PDB file of C-alpha atoms and ligand atoms in Angstrom:
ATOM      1  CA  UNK A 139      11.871   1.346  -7.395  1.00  0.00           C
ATOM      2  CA  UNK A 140       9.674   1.889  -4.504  1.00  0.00           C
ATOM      3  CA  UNK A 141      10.791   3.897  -1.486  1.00  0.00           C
ATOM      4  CA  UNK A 142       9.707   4.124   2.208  1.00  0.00           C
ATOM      5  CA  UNK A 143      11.021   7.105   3.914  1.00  0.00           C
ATOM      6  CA  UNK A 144      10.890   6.397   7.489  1.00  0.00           C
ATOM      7  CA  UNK A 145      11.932   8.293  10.932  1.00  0.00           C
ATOM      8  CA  UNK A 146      11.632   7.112  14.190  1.00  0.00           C
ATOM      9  CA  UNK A 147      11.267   9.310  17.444  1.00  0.00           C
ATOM     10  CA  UNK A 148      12.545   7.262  20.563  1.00  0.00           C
ATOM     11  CA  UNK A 149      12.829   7.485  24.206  1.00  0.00           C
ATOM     12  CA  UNK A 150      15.879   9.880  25.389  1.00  0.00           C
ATOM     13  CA  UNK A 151      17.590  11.918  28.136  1.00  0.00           C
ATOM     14  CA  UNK A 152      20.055  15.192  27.662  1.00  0.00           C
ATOM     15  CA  UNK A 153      23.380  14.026  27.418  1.00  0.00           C
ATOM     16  CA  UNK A 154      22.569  10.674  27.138  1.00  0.00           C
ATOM     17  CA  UNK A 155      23.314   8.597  23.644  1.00  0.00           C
ATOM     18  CA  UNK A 156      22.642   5.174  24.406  1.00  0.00           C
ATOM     19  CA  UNK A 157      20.457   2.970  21.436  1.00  0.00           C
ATOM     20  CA  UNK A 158      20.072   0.302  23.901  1.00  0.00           C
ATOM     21  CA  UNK A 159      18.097   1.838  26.369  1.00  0.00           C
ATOM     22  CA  UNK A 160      16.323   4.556  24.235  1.00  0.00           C
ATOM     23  CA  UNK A 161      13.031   2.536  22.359  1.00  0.00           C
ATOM     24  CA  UNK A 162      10.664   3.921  19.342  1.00  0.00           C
ATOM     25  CA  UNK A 163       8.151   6.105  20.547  1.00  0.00           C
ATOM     26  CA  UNK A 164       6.797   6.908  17.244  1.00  0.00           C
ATOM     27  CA  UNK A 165       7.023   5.542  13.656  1.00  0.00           C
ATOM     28  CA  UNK A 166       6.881   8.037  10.966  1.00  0.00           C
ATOM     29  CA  UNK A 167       6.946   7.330   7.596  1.00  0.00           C
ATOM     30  CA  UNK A 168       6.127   8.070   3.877  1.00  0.00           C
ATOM     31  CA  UNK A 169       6.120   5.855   0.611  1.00  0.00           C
ATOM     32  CA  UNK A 170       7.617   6.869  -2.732  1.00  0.00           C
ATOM     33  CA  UNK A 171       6.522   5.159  -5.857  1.00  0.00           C
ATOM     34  CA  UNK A 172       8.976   6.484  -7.455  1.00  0.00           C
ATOM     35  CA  UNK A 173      12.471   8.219  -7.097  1.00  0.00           C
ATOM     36  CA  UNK A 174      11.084  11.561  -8.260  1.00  0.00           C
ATOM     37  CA  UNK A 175       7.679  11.374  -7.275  1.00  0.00           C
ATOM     38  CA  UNK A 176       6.316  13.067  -3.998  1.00  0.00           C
ATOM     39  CA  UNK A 177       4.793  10.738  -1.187  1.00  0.00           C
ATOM     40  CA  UNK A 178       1.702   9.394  -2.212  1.00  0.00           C
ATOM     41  CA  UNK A 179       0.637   7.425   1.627  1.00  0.00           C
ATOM     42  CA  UNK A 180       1.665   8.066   4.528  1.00  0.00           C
ATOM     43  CA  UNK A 181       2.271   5.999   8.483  1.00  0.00           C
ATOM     44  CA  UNK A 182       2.070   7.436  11.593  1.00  0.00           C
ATOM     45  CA  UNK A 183       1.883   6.230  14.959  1.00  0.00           C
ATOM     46  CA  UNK A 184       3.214   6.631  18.562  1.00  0.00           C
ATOM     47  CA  UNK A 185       4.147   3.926  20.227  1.00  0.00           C
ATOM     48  CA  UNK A 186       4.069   2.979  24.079  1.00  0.00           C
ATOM     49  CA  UNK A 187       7.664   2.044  25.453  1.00  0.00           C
ATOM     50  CA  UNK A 188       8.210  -0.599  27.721  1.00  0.00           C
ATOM     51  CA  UNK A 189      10.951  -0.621  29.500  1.00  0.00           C
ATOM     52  CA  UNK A 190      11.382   2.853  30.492  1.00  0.00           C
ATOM     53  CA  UNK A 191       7.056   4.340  29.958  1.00  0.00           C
ATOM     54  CA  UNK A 192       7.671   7.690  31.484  1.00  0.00           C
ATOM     55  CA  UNK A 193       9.001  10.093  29.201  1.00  0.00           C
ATOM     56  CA  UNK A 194      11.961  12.523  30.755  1.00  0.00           C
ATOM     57  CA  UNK A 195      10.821  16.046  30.204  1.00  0.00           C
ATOM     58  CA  UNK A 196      13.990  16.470  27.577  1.00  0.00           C
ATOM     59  CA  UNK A 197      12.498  13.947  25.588  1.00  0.00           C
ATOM     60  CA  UNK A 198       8.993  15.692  25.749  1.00  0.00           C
ATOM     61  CA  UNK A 199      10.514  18.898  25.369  1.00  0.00           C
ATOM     62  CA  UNK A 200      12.635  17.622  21.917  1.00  0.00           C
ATOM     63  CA  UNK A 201      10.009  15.955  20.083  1.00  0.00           C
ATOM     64  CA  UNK A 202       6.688  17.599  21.723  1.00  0.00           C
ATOM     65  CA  UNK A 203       5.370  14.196  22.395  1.00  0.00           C
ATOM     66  CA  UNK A 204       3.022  14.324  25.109  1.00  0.00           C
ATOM     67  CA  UNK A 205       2.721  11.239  28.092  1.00  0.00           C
ATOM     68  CA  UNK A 206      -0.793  11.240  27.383  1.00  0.00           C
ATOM     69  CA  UNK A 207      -0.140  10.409  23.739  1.00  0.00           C
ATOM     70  CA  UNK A 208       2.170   7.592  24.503  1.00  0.00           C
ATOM     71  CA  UNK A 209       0.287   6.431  27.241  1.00  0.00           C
ATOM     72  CA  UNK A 210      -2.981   5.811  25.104  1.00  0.00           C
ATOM     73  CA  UNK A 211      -0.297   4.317  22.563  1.00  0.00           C
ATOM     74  CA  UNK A 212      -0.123   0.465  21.682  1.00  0.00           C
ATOM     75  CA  UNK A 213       3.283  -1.462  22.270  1.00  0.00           C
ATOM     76  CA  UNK A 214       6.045  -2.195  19.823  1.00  0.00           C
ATOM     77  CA  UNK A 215       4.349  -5.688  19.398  1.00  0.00           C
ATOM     78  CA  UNK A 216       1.157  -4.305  17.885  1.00  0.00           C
ATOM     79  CA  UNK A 217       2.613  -1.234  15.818  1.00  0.00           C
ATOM     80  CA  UNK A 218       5.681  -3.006  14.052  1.00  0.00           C
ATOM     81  CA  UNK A 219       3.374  -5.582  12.343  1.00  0.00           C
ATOM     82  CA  UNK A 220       1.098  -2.996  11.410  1.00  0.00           C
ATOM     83  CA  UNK A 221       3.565  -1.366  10.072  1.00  0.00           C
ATOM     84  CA  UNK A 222       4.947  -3.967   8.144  1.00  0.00           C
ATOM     85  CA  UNK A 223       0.731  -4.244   6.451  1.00  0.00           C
ATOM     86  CA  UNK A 224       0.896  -1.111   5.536  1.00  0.00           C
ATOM     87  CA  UNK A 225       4.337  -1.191   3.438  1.00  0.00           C
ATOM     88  CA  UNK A 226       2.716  -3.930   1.974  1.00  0.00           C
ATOM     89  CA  UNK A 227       4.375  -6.966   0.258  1.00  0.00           C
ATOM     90  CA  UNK A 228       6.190  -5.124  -2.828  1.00  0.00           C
ATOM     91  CA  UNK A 229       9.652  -4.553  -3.199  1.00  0.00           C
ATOM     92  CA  UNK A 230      10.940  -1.456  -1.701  1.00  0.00           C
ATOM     93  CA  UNK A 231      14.276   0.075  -0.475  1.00  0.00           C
ATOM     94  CA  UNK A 232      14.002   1.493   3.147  1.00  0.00           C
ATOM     95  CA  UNK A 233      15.606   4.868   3.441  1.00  0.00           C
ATOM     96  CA  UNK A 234      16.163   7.111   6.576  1.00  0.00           C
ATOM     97  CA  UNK A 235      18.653  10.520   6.977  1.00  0.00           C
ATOM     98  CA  UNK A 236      21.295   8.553   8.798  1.00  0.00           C
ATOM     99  CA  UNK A 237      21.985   5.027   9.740  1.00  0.00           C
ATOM    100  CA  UNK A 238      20.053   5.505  13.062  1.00  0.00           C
ATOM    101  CA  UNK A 239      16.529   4.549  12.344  1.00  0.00           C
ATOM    102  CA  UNK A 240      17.574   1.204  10.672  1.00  0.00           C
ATOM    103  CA  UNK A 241      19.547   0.477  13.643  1.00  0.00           C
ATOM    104  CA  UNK A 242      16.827   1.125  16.280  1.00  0.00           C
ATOM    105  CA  UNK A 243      14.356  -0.609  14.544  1.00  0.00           C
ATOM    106  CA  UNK A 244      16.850  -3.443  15.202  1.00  0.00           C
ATOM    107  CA  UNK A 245      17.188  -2.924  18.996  1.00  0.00           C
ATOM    108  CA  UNK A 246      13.455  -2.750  19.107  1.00  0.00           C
ATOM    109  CA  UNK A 247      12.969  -6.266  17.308  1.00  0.00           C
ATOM    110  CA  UNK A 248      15.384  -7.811  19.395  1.00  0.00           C
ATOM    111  CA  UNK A 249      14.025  -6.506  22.646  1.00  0.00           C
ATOM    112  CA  UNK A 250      10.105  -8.016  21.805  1.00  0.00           C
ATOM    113  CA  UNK A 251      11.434 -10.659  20.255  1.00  0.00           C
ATOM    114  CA  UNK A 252      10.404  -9.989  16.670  1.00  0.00           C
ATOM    115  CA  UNK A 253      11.576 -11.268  13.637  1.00  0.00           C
ATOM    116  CA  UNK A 254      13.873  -9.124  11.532  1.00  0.00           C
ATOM    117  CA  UNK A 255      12.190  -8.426   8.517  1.00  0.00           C
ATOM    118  CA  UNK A 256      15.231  -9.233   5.690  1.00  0.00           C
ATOM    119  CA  UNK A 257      13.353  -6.489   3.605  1.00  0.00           C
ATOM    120  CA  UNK A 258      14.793  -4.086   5.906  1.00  0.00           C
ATOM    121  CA  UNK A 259      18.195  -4.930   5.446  1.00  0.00           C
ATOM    122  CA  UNK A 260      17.626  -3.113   2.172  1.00  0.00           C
ATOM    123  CA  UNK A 261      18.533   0.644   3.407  1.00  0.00           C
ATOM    124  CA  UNK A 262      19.691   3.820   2.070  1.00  0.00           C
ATOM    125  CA  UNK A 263      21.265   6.057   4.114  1.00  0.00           C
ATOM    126  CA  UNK A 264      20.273   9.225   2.811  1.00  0.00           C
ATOM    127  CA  UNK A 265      22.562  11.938   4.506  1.00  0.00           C
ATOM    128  CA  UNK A 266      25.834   9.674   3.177  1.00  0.00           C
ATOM    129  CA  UNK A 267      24.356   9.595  -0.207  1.00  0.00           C
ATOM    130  CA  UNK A 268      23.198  13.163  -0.124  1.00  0.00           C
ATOM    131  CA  UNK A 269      26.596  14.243   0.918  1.00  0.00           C
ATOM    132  CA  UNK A 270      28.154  12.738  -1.417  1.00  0.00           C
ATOM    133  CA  UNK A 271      26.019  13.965  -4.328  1.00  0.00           C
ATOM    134  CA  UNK A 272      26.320  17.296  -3.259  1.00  0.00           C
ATOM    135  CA  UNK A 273      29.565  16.804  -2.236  1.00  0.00           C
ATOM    136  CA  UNK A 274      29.270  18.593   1.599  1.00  0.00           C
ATOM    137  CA  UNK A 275      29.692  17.111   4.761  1.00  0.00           C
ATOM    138  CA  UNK A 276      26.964  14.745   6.167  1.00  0.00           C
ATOM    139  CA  UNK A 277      24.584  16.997   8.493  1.00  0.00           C
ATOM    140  CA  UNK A 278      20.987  17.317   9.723  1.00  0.00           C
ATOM    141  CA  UNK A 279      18.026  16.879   7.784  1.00  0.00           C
ATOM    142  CA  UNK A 280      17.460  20.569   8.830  1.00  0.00           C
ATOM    143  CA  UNK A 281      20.713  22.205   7.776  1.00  0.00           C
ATOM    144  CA  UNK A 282      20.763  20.238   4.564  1.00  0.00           C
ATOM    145  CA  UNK A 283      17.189  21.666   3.550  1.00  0.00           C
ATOM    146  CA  UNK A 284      18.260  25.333   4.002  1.00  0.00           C
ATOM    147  CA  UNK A 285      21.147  24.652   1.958  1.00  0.00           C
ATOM    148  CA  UNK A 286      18.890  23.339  -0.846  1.00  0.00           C
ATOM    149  CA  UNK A 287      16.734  26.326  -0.409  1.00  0.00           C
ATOM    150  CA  UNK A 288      13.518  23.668   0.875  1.00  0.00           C
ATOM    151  CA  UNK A 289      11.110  24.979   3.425  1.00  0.00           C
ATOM    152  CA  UNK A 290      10.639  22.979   6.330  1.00  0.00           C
ATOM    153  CA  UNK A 291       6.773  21.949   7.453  1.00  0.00           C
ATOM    154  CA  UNK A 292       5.541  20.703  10.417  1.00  0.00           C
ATOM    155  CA  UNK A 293       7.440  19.871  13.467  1.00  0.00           C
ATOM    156  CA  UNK A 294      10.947  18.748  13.704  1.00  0.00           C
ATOM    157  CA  UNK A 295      11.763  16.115  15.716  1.00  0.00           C
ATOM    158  CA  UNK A 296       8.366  14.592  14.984  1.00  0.00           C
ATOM    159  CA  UNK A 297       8.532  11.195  13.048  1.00  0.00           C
ATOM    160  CA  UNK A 298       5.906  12.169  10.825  1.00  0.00           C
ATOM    161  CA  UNK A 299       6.932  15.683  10.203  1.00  0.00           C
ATOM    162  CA  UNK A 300      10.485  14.500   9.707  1.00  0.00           C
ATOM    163  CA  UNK A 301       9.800  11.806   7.437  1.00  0.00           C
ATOM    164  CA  UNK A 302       7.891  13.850   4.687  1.00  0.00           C
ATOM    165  CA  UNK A 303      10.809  16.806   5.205  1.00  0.00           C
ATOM    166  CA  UNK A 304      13.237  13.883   4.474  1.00  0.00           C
ATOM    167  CA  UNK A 305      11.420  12.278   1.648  1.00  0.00           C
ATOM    168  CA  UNK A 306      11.812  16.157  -0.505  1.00  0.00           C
ATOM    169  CA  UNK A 307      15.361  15.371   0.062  1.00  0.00           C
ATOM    170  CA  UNK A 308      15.184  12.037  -1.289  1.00  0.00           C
ATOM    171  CA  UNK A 309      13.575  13.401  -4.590  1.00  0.00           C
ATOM    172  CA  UNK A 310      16.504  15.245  -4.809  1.00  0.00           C
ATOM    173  CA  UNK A 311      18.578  12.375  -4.234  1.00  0.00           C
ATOM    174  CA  UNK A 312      17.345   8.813  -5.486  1.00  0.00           C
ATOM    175  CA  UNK A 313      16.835   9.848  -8.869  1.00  0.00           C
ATOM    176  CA  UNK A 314      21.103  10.750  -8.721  1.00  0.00           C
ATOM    177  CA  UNK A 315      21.628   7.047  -7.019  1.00  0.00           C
ATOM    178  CA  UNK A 316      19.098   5.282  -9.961  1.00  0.00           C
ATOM    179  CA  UNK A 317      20.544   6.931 -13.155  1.00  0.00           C
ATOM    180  CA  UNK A 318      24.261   6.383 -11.279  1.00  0.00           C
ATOM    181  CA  UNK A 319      22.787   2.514 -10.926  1.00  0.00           C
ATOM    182  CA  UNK A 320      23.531   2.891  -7.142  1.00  0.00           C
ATOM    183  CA  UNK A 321      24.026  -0.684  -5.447  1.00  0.00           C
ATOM    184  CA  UNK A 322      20.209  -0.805  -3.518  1.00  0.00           C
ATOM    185  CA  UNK A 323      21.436  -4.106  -2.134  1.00  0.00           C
ATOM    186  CA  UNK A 324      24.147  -3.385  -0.464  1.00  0.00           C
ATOM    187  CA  UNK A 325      23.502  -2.955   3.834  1.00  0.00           C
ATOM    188  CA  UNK A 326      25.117  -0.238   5.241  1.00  0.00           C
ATOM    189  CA  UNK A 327      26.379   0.765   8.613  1.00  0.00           C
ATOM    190  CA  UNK A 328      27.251   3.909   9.226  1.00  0.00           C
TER     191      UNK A 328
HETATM  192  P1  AMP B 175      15.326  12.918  15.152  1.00  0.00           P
HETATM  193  O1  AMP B 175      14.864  12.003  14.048  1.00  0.00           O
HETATM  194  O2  AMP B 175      16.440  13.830  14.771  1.00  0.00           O
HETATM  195  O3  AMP B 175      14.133  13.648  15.662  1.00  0.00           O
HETATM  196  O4  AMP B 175      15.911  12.026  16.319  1.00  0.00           O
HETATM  197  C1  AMP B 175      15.435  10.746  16.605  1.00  0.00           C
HETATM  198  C2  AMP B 175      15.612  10.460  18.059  1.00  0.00           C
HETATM  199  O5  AMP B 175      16.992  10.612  18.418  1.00  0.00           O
HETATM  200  C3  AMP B 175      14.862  11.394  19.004  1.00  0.00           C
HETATM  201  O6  AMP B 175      13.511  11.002  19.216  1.00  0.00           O
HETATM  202  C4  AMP B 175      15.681  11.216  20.273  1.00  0.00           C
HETATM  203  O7  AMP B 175      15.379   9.989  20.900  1.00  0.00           O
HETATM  204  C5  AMP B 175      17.096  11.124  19.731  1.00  0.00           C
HETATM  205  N1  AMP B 175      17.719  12.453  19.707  1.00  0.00           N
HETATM  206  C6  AMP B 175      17.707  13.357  18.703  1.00  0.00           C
HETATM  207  N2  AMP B 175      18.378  14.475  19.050  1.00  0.00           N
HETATM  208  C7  AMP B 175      18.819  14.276  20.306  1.00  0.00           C
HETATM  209  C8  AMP B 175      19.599  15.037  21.234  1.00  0.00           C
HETATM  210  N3  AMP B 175      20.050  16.261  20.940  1.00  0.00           N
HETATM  211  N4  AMP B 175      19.859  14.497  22.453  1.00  0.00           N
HETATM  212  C9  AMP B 175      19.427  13.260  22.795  1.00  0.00           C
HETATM  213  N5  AMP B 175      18.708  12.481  21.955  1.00  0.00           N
HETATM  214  C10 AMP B 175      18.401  12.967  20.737  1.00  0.00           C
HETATM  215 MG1   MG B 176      12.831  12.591  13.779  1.00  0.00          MG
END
């Protein structure tokens, strides 16, 4: 099975948790040919919001995302289809820690209009599975690396960053959920 490991960073203010108004700012994400095999391409691009364009300094402050990088960005419009050419037309099972990527990435479509993509109904919610694998609680991508004894690189709270932290986790994980013949096609919601 083939894997995309995706994060998104998205518009947001302290104290404020509301997936309607936030919108992607950036798409990170890496592809797994296999279960057990490390990333071999990866996607990464910001992307300009339009409903609320000015970033609140919390937001700036939590992912490092600069104005000047979202403001050069292209829309929603022009990065989700590229997006969708660069996972390419084989099968795949999208995979995120948590079910809040998925879920934006819906929100997003809806708000420009775009077609849902039924291949992303196909989604593994990593920090469930890994939970229950390792039988803990579900917790951050952060936490959960230091309990594994996994370094992280790059900046968290940066799609990119994020999504190849996430993807050592799922090496850990998807090759548990294939040999347990885990039910890929199931959509999940929390
Ligand atoms: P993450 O993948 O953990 O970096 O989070 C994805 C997005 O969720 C961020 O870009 C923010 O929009 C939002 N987010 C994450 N943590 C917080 C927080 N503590 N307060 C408000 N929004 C947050
Ligand atoms: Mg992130």
């Amino acid at each position: 099975m083939r894997y995309i490991v995706v994060d998104l960073e998205a518009t947001c203010w302290a104290n404020v948790r509301d997936r309607d108004r936030m919108e992607i700012i950036e798409i990170g994400a890496v592809e797994l040919l296999s279960a057990s095999e490390p990333y071999c391409r990866e996607f990464a691009q910001f992307v300009r919001p339009v409903a609320e364009p000015t970033l609140s300094d919390f937001c700036q402050q939590l992912t490092t995302i600069r104005q000047t990088q979202i403001d050069r960005a292209k829309s929603f419009v022009d990065v989700f289809p590229a997006f969708l050419n660069w996972i390419g037309s084989d099968p795949f099972a999208l995979c995120s820690w948590g079910a809040y990527d998925q879920s934006q990435f819906r929100v997003d479509c809806e708000r420009h209009q775009l077609p849902w993509p039924e291949s992303f109904d196909t989604h593994i919610n990593l920090k469930k599975e890994f939970a229950k694998v390792y039988q803990i609680k579900p917790k951050g991508m952060k936490e959960v690396m230091a309990h594994v004894g996994l370094q992280l690189i790059g900046t968290h709270h940066r799609g990119i960053d994020d999504a190849r932290n996430i993807s050592q986790l799922a090496n850990l994980v998807l090759p548990v959920l294939e040999s347990t013949n885990h039910n890929y096609l199931s959509t999940e919601s929390s």
